[in-house]
mmCIF file of C-alpha atoms and ligand atoms in Angstrom:
data_model
loop_
_atom_site.group_PDB
_atom_site.id
_atom_site.type_symbol
_atom_site.label_atom_id
_atom_site.label_comp_id
_atom_site.label_asym_id
_atom_site.label_seq_id
_atom_site.Cartn_x
_atom_site.Cartn_y
_atom_site.Cartn_z
ATOM 1 C CA MET D 529 3.476 12.589 -5.312
ATOM 2 C CA LEU D 530 5.757 11.074 -2.668
ATOM 3 C CA ASN D 531 9.154 12.456 -1.737
ATOM 4 C CA MET D 532 11.211 10.924 1.070
ATOM 5 C CA GLN D 533 14.634 12.333 1.807
ATOM 6 C CA SER D 534 17.038 10.741 4.255
ATOM 7 C CA ILE D 535 14.268 9.112 6.288
ATOM 8 C CA SER D 536 15.299 7.142 9.354
ATOM 9 C CA ARG D 537 13.174 4.923 11.582
ATOM 10 C CA VAL D 538 14.690 3.375 14.691
ATOM 11 C CA PHE D 539 12.892 0.839 16.872
ATOM 12 C CA LYS D 540 14.236 0.801 20.433
ATOM 13 C CA THR D 541 13.674 -1.897 23.016
ATOM 14 C CA ASP D 542 15.407 -2.169 26.420
ATOM 15 C CA THR D 543 18.358 -3.979 24.927
ATOM 16 C CA ILE D 544 18.534 -3.304 21.195
ATOM 17 C CA GLN D 545 18.079 -0.616 18.590
ATOM 18 C CA THR D 546 16.925 -1.623 15.127
ATOM 19 C CA HIS D 547 17.545 0.834 12.313
ATOM 20 C CA ALA D 548 14.596 -0.288 10.217
ATOM 21 C CA LEU D 549 15.152 2.597 7.755
ATOM 22 C CA ARG D 550 18.341 4.614 7.379
ATOM 23 C CA ASP D 551 19.084 7.419 4.938
ATOM 24 C CA PHE D 552 16.081 6.201 2.927
ATOM 25 C CA ASN D 553 15.424 8.232 -0.235
ATOM 26 C CA LEU D 554 12.561 7.750 -2.662
ATOM 27 C CA LYS D 555 10.645 9.946 -5.076
ATOM 28 C CA VAL D 556 7.522 8.572 -6.752
ATOM 29 C CA ASN D 557 5.693 10.555 -9.407
ATOM 30 C CA SER D 558 1.980 10.577 -10.055
ATOM 31 C CA GLY D 559 0.924 7.614 -12.226
ATOM 32 C CA GLU D 560 3.908 5.395 -11.416
ATOM 33 C CA PHE D 561 3.676 1.704 -10.473
ATOM 34 C CA VAL D 562 6.626 0.797 -8.235
ATOM 35 C CA ALA D 563 7.455 -2.710 -7.064
ATOM 36 C CA VAL D 564 9.440 -2.958 -3.824
ATOM 37 C CA THR D 565 11.418 -6.135 -3.207
ATOM 38 C CA GLY D 566 14.055 -7.121 -0.669
ATOM 39 C CA PRO D 567 14.819 -9.764 1.955
ATOM 40 C CA SER D 568 12.606 -10.382 4.952
ATOM 41 C CA GLY D 569 13.279 -7.881 7.736
ATOM 42 C CA SER D 570 14.914 -5.354 5.392
ATOM 43 C CA GLY D 571 12.395 -2.583 6.147
ATOM 44 C CA LYS D 572 9.795 -2.896 3.377
ATOM 45 C CA SER D 573 6.751 -2.846 5.660
ATOM 46 C CA THR D 574 8.263 -0.107 7.809
ATOM 47 C CA PHE D 575 8.681 1.979 4.656
ATOM 48 C CA LEU D 576 5.051 1.402 3.592
ATOM 49 C CA ASN D 577 3.791 2.210 7.097
ATOM 50 C CA VAL D 578 5.760 5.457 7.165
ATOM 51 C CA ALA D 579 4.662 6.275 3.609
ATOM 52 C CA GLY D 580 1.035 5.575 4.586
ATOM 53 C CA LEU D 581 1.265 7.693 7.749
ATOM 54 C CA LEU D 582 0.569 4.657 9.934
ATOM 55 C CA ASP D 583 3.970 5.013 11.582
ATOM 56 C CA ALA D 584 6.139 7.994 12.508
ATOM 57 C CA PHE D 585 9.730 8.492 11.394
ATOM 58 C CA ASP D 586 12.702 9.725 13.424
ATOM 59 C CA GLY D 587 14.671 11.817 10.949
ATOM 60 C CA GLY D 588 14.598 13.181 7.415
ATOM 61 C CA SER D 589 11.775 14.756 5.466
ATOM 62 C CA TYR D 590 8.644 13.390 3.845
ATOM 63 C CA GLU D 591 6.335 15.228 1.478
ATOM 64 C CA LEU D 592 3.083 13.558 0.402
ATOM 65 C CA ASP D 593 1.174 15.155 -2.483
ATOM 66 C CA GLY D 594 2.792 18.498 -1.693
ATOM 67 C CA VAL D 595 2.171 18.345 2.071
ATOM 68 C CA ASN D 596 5.155 18.322 4.433
ATOM 69 C CA VAL D 597 4.232 15.588 6.881
ATOM 70 C CA LYS D 598 6.706 16.492 9.603
ATOM 71 C CA GLY D 599 5.224 18.025 12.739
ATOM 72 C CA LEU D 600 1.598 17.262 11.876
ATOM 73 C CA LYS D 601 -0.605 16.288 14.820
ATOM 74 C CA ASP D 602 -2.283 12.882 15.053
ATOM 75 C CA ASP D 603 -5.688 14.114 13.897
ATOM 76 C CA GLU D 604 -4.112 15.967 10.966
ATOM 77 C CA LEU D 605 -2.205 12.814 10.033
ATOM 78 C CA SER D 606 -5.364 10.673 10.108
ATOM 79 C CA ARG D 607 -7.216 13.163 7.963
ATOM 80 C CA LEU D 608 -4.380 13.237 5.438
ATOM 81 C CA ARG D 609 -4.156 9.432 5.488
ATOM 82 C CA ASN D 610 -7.887 9.005 4.887
ATOM 83 C CA GLU D 611 -7.875 11.513 2.063
ATOM 84 C CA LYS D 612 -4.765 10.486 0.185
ATOM 85 C CA ILE D 613 -3.871 6.872 0.974
ATOM 86 C CA GLY D 614 -5.480 3.574 0.036
ATOM 87 C CA PHE D 615 -4.047 0.546 1.841
ATOM 88 C CA ILE D 616 -4.101 -3.045 0.642
ATOM 89 C CA PHE D 617 -2.800 -5.643 3.100
ATOM 90 C CA GLN D 618 -1.749 -9.242 2.606
ATOM 91 C CA SER D 619 -4.536 -10.434 4.923
ATOM 92 C CA TYR D 620 -7.326 -8.241 3.393
ATOM 93 C CA ASN D 621 -8.340 -6.895 6.869
ATOM 94 C CA LEU D 622 -12.076 -7.050 6.141
ATOM 95 C CA ILE D 623 -14.497 -7.018 9.095
ATOM 96 C CA PRO D 624 -16.011 -10.540 9.188
ATOM 97 C CA ASP D 625 -19.446 -9.543 10.595
ATOM 98 C CA PHE D 626 -19.993 -6.743 8.070
ATOM 99 C CA ASN D 627 -21.229 -7.414 4.566
ATOM 100 C CA ILE D 628 -19.213 -6.169 1.590
ATOM 101 C CA PHE D 629 -21.142 -2.917 1.248
ATOM 102 C CA ASP D 630 -20.652 -2.053 4.941
ATOM 103 C CA ASN D 631 -16.970 -2.981 4.868
ATOM 104 C CA ILE D 632 -16.359 -0.472 2.083
ATOM 105 C CA ASP D 633 -18.722 2.017 3.711
ATOM 106 C CA MET D 634 -16.985 2.160 7.080
ATOM 107 C CA PRO D 635 -14.035 4.423 6.247
ATOM 108 C CA LEU D 636 -16.372 6.619 4.175
ATOM 109 C CA ARG D 637 -18.741 7.094 7.138
ATOM 110 C CA TYR D 638 -15.757 8.005 9.253
ATOM 111 C CA ARG D 639 -14.980 10.779 6.778
ATOM 112 C CA GLY D 640 -18.519 12.130 7.021
ATOM 113 C CA PHE D 641 -19.714 11.734 3.429
ATOM 114 C CA SER D 642 -23.470 11.827 2.777
ATOM 115 C CA ALA D 643 -25.304 8.513 2.285
ATOM 116 C CA LYS D 644 -25.747 9.348 -1.399
ATOM 117 C CA GLU D 645 -22.058 10.074 -1.960
ATOM 118 C CA ARG D 646 -21.057 6.923 -0.072
ATOM 119 C CA LYS D 647 -23.381 4.788 -2.195
ATOM 120 C CA ARG D 648 -21.987 6.312 -5.376
ATOM 121 C CA ARG D 649 -18.410 5.601 -4.310
ATOM 122 C CA ILE D 650 -19.136 2.043 -3.128
ATOM 123 C CA GLU D 651 -20.975 1.107 -6.330
ATOM 124 C CA SER D 652 -18.281 2.611 -8.518
ATOM 125 C CA ALA D 653 -15.476 0.859 -6.577
ATOM 126 C CA LEU D 654 -17.258 -2.534 -6.714
ATOM 127 C CA GLU D 655 -17.751 -2.009 -10.452
ATOM 128 C CA GLN D 656 -14.012 -1.346 -10.877
ATOM 129 C CA VAL D 657 -13.039 -4.609 -9.183
ATOM 130 C CA GLY D 658 -15.730 -6.584 -11.017
ATOM 131 C CA LEU D 659 -17.778 -7.586 -7.958
ATOM 132 C CA ALA D 660 -20.805 -5.311 -8.198
ATOM 133 C CA SER D 661 -23.235 -8.172 -7.591
ATOM 134 C CA ARG D 662 -21.668 -9.224 -4.282
ATOM 135 C CA HIS D 663 -22.416 -6.231 -2.077
ATOM 136 C CA LYS D 664 -24.639 -8.209 0.310
ATOM 137 C CA TYR D 665 -22.232 -11.109 0.822
ATOM 138 C CA LEU D 666 -20.170 -11.590 3.965
ATOM 139 C CA PRO D 667 -16.388 -11.797 3.451
ATOM 140 C CA SER D 668 -16.446 -15.500 4.421
ATOM 141 C CA GLN D 669 -18.773 -16.210 1.482
ATOM 142 C CA LEU D 670 -16.112 -15.053 -0.993
ATOM 143 C CA SER D 671 -12.866 -16.632 -2.167
ATOM 144 C CA GLY D 672 -9.526 -15.190 -1.044
ATOM 145 C CA GLY D 673 -9.023 -13.497 -4.401
ATOM 146 C CA GLN D 674 -12.482 -11.936 -4.232
ATOM 147 C CA GLN D 675 -11.872 -10.779 -0.667
ATOM 148 C CA GLN D 676 -8.677 -9.088 -1.773
ATOM 149 C CA ARG D 677 -10.547 -7.404 -4.639
ATOM 150 C CA ILE D 678 -13.071 -6.145 -2.059
ATOM 151 C CA ALA D 679 -10.186 -4.792 0.017
ATOM 152 C CA ILE D 680 -8.963 -3.033 -3.141
ATOM 153 C CA ALA D 681 -12.490 -1.647 -3.678
ATOM 154 C CA ARG D 682 -12.454 -0.327 -0.102
ATOM 155 C CA ALA D 683 -9.159 1.441 -0.843
ATOM 156 C CA LEU D 684 -10.484 2.825 -4.164
ATOM 157 C CA ALA D 685 -13.714 4.144 -2.625
ATOM 158 C CA GLY D 686 -11.614 6.660 -0.722
ATOM 159 C CA GLU D 687 -10.482 8.021 -4.126
ATOM 160 C CA PRO D 688 -6.876 8.029 -2.875
ATOM 161 C CA LYS D 689 -3.901 9.740 -4.488
ATOM 162 C CA ILE D 690 -1.789 6.668 -3.946
ATOM 163 C CA LEU D 691 -2.355 2.944 -3.347
ATOM 164 C CA LEU D 692 0.055 1.178 -0.979
ATOM 165 C CA ALA D 693 0.006 -2.610 -1.149
ATOM 166 C CA ASP D 694 1.987 -4.863 1.227
ATOM 167 C CA GLU D 695 2.335 -8.274 -0.440
ATOM 168 C CA PRO D 696 -1.241 -8.122 -1.760
ATOM 169 C CA THR D 697 -1.087 -11.592 -3.301
ATOM 170 C CA GLY D 698 0.879 -13.235 -0.471
ATOM 171 C CA ASN D 699 -2.106 -15.306 0.699
ATOM 172 C CA LEU D 700 -3.449 -16.197 -2.756
ATOM 173 C CA ASP D 701 -2.955 -19.133 -5.093
ATOM 174 C CA SER D 702 -1.356 -18.317 -8.431
ATOM 175 C CA LEU D 703 -4.584 -17.948 -10.435
ATOM 176 C CA MET D 704 -6.118 -15.525 -7.941
ATOM 177 C CA ALA D 705 -2.803 -13.720 -7.588
ATOM 178 C CA ARG D 706 -2.796 -13.179 -11.338
ATOM 179 C CA GLN D 707 -6.321 -11.728 -11.252
ATOM 180 C CA VAL D 708 -5.362 -9.303 -8.492
ATOM 181 C CA MET D 709 -2.207 -8.277 -10.380
ATOM 182 C CA GLU D 710 -4.227 -7.728 -13.557
ATOM 183 C CA LEU D 711 -6.588 -5.503 -11.582
ATOM 184 C CA LEU D 712 -3.674 -3.461 -10.176
ATOM 185 C CA HIS D 713 -2.257 -3.044 -13.695
ATOM 186 C CA THR D 714 -5.641 -1.896 -14.997
ATOM 187 C CA LEU D 715 -5.947 0.636 -12.166
ATOM 188 C CA ASN D 716 -2.440 1.910 -12.951
ATOM 189 C CA ASP D 717 -3.334 2.201 -16.660
ATOM 190 C CA GLN D 718 -6.312 4.301 -15.556
ATOM 191 C CA GLY D 719 -4.010 6.645 -13.636
ATOM 192 C CA SER D 720 -3.629 5.228 -10.110
ATOM 193 C CA THR D 721 -0.228 5.626 -8.482
ATOM 194 C CA ILE D 722 0.748 2.325 -6.863
ATOM 195 C CA ILE D 723 3.572 1.178 -4.586
ATOM 196 C CA MET D 724 3.551 -2.580 -4.036
ATOM 197 C CA VAL D 725 5.784 -4.749 -1.853
ATOM 198 C CA THR D 726 6.165 -8.201 -3.372
ATOM 199 C CA HIS D 727 8.236 -11.349 -3.004
ATOM 200 C CA ASP D 728 7.368 -12.524 -6.489
ATOM 201 C CA PRO D 729 10.062 -11.783 -9.127
ATOM 202 C CA ASP D 730 7.530 -12.218 -11.968
ATOM 203 C CA GLN D 731 5.261 -9.604 -10.419
ATOM 204 C CA ALA D 732 8.191 -7.242 -9.927
ATOM 205 C CA ARG D 733 9.209 -7.731 -13.556
ATOM 206 C CA SER D 734 5.669 -6.948 -14.735
ATOM 207 C CA VAL D 735 5.952 -3.438 -13.277
ATOM 208 C CA LYS D 736 7.773 -0.477 -14.835
ATOM 209 C CA ARG D 737 9.884 0.535 -11.859
ATOM 210 C CA ASN D 738 11.635 -1.720 -9.346
ATOM 211 C CA VAL D 739 13.299 -0.662 -6.125
ATOM 212 C CA GLN D 740 15.002 -2.922 -3.645
ATOM 213 C CA VAL D 741 15.243 -2.425 0.109
ATOM 214 C CA ILE D 742 18.268 -3.928 1.837
ATOM 215 C CA ASP D 743 19.188 -3.186 5.456
ATOM 216 C CA GLY D 744 16.778 -0.248 5.570
ATOM 217 C CA GLN D 745 18.231 1.409 2.472
ATOM 218 C CA ILE D 746 16.895 1.614 -1.029
ATOM 219 C CA THR D 747 18.441 0.829 -4.385
ATOM 220 C CA ASP D 748 16.547 2.006 -7.431
ATOM 221 C CA MET D 749 17.019 -0.835 -9.907
ATOM 222 C CA SER D 750 15.716 1.240 -12.807
ATOM 223 C CA ILE D 751 18.235 4.052 -12.292
ATOM 224 C CA TYR D 752 21.225 2.047 -11.031
ATOM 225 C CA ALA D 753 20.840 -0.962 -13.311
ATOM 226 C CA PRO D 754 24.600 -1.778 -13.202
ATOM 227 C CA LEU D 755 24.286 -2.332 -9.435
ATOM 228 C CA ASN D 756 21.712 -5.081 -9.872
ATOM 229 C CA ASP D 757 24.094 -7.985 -9.431
ATOM 230 C CA VAL D 758 25.747 -6.438 -6.404
ATOM 231 C CA ALA D 759 22.384 -5.724 -4.804
ATOM 232 C CA LEU D 760 21.127 -9.225 -5.559
ATOM 233 C CA ASN D 761 24.248 -10.825 -4.052
ATOM 234 C CA LYS D 762 23.817 -8.695 -0.955
ATOM 235 C CA ALA D 763 20.169 -9.768 -0.747
ATOM 236 C CA GLN D 764 21.078 -13.434 -0.976
ATOM 237 C CA THR D 765 23.721 -13.283 1.759
ATOM 238 C CA ALA D 766 21.689 -11.044 4.110
HETATM 239 P P1 ADP W 860 10.117 -6.390 6.011
HETATM 240 O O1 ADP W 860 8.725 -5.897 5.785
HETATM 241 O O2 ADP W 860 11.074 -6.021 4.920
HETATM 242 O O3 ADP W 860 10.150 -7.868 6.278
HETATM 243 P P2 ADP W 860 10.005 -4.789 8.432
HETATM 244 O O4 ADP W 860 9.858 -3.400 7.946
HETATM 245 O O5 ADP W 860 8.796 -5.462 8.953
HETATM 246 O O6 ADP W 860 10.721 -5.683 7.322
HETATM 247 O O7 ADP W 860 11.102 -4.785 9.604
HETATM 248 C C1 ADP W 860 12.374 -4.149 9.490
HETATM 249 C C2 ADP W 860 13.145 -4.332 10.799
HETATM 250 O O8 ADP W 860 12.524 -3.556 11.823
HETATM 251 C C3 ADP W 860 13.153 -5.762 11.310
HETATM 252 O O9 ADP W 860 14.406 -5.996 11.915
HETATM 253 C C4 ADP W 860 12.035 -5.791 12.323
HETATM 254 O O10 ADP W 860 12.280 -6.756 13.306
HETATM 255 C C5 ADP W 860 12.096 -4.383 12.895
HETATM 256 N N1 ADP W 860 10.773 -3.904 13.347
HETATM 257 C C6 ADP W 860 9.698 -3.684 12.549
HETATM 258 N N2 ADP W 860 8.652 -3.213 13.273
HETATM 259 C C7 ADP W 860 9.082 -3.167 14.563
HETATM 260 C C8 ADP W 860 8.466 -2.753 15.805
HETATM 261 N N3 ADP W 860 7.208 -2.300 15.841
HETATM 262 N N4 ADP W 860 9.208 -2.847 16.921
HETATM 263 C C9 ADP W 860 10.496 -3.266 16.891
HETATM 264 N N5 ADP W 860 11.132 -3.647 15.765
HETATM 265 C C10 ADP W 860 10.445 -3.597 14.603
HETATM 266 MG MG1 MG W 861 6.908 -6.963 5.616
#
């Protein structure tokens, strides 16, 4: 599904260069649920942005669902992103003046689906997140946990190949966080491929595969289990 080999991403300002990702390697198969942990500033969001085609990379190769991403033009990248990627952000990123239906509808309109197809997708996505009755509400009329479930519905309505979540429960209290995690697990059980950045060790433990990003490089905790202690010590002193 996702294959990154030796990816590098360097941010340059007048005075400094930050190697946000260096020699970054990750393969994720269809149907996996991967939790990404690591200290603040280690490159987790940069990785998700590159994976989600929101950001370019400077070196290495990246294949998404069989498509070699390198050299694609901006419009080709947006098309690929809209088709294959569903994003879930910490801050939901719903449009406050649009009701729930229109929030989910917007990216579908952009892709040119018929009104009938859009309605089918929106109703099915709202059903999946358990909020079918709320399509006329404004985001501000919902709790944080409900707003995040709407953001998940918006991602699902695109029928993506892969869901990318950047600290999806970071703004939620523990009860709502648990509901959102349960939803992500259900979606994974139903076949969704998910990559989730999290700070929460319990959440990471609840997921089959854990990888850790430290200084822009990845350690696969499931494959290199003996390195766990070393990686954790590094994380604590970073
Ligand atoms: P994390 O999500 O793990 O906290 P990030 O991926 O956001 O880390 O950042 C990794 C490193 O890259 C940090 O040192 C950060 O300051 C730097 N960085 C991220 N985005 C930019 C940017 N747009 N411009 C310059 N530096 C950036
Ligand atoms: Mg981040």
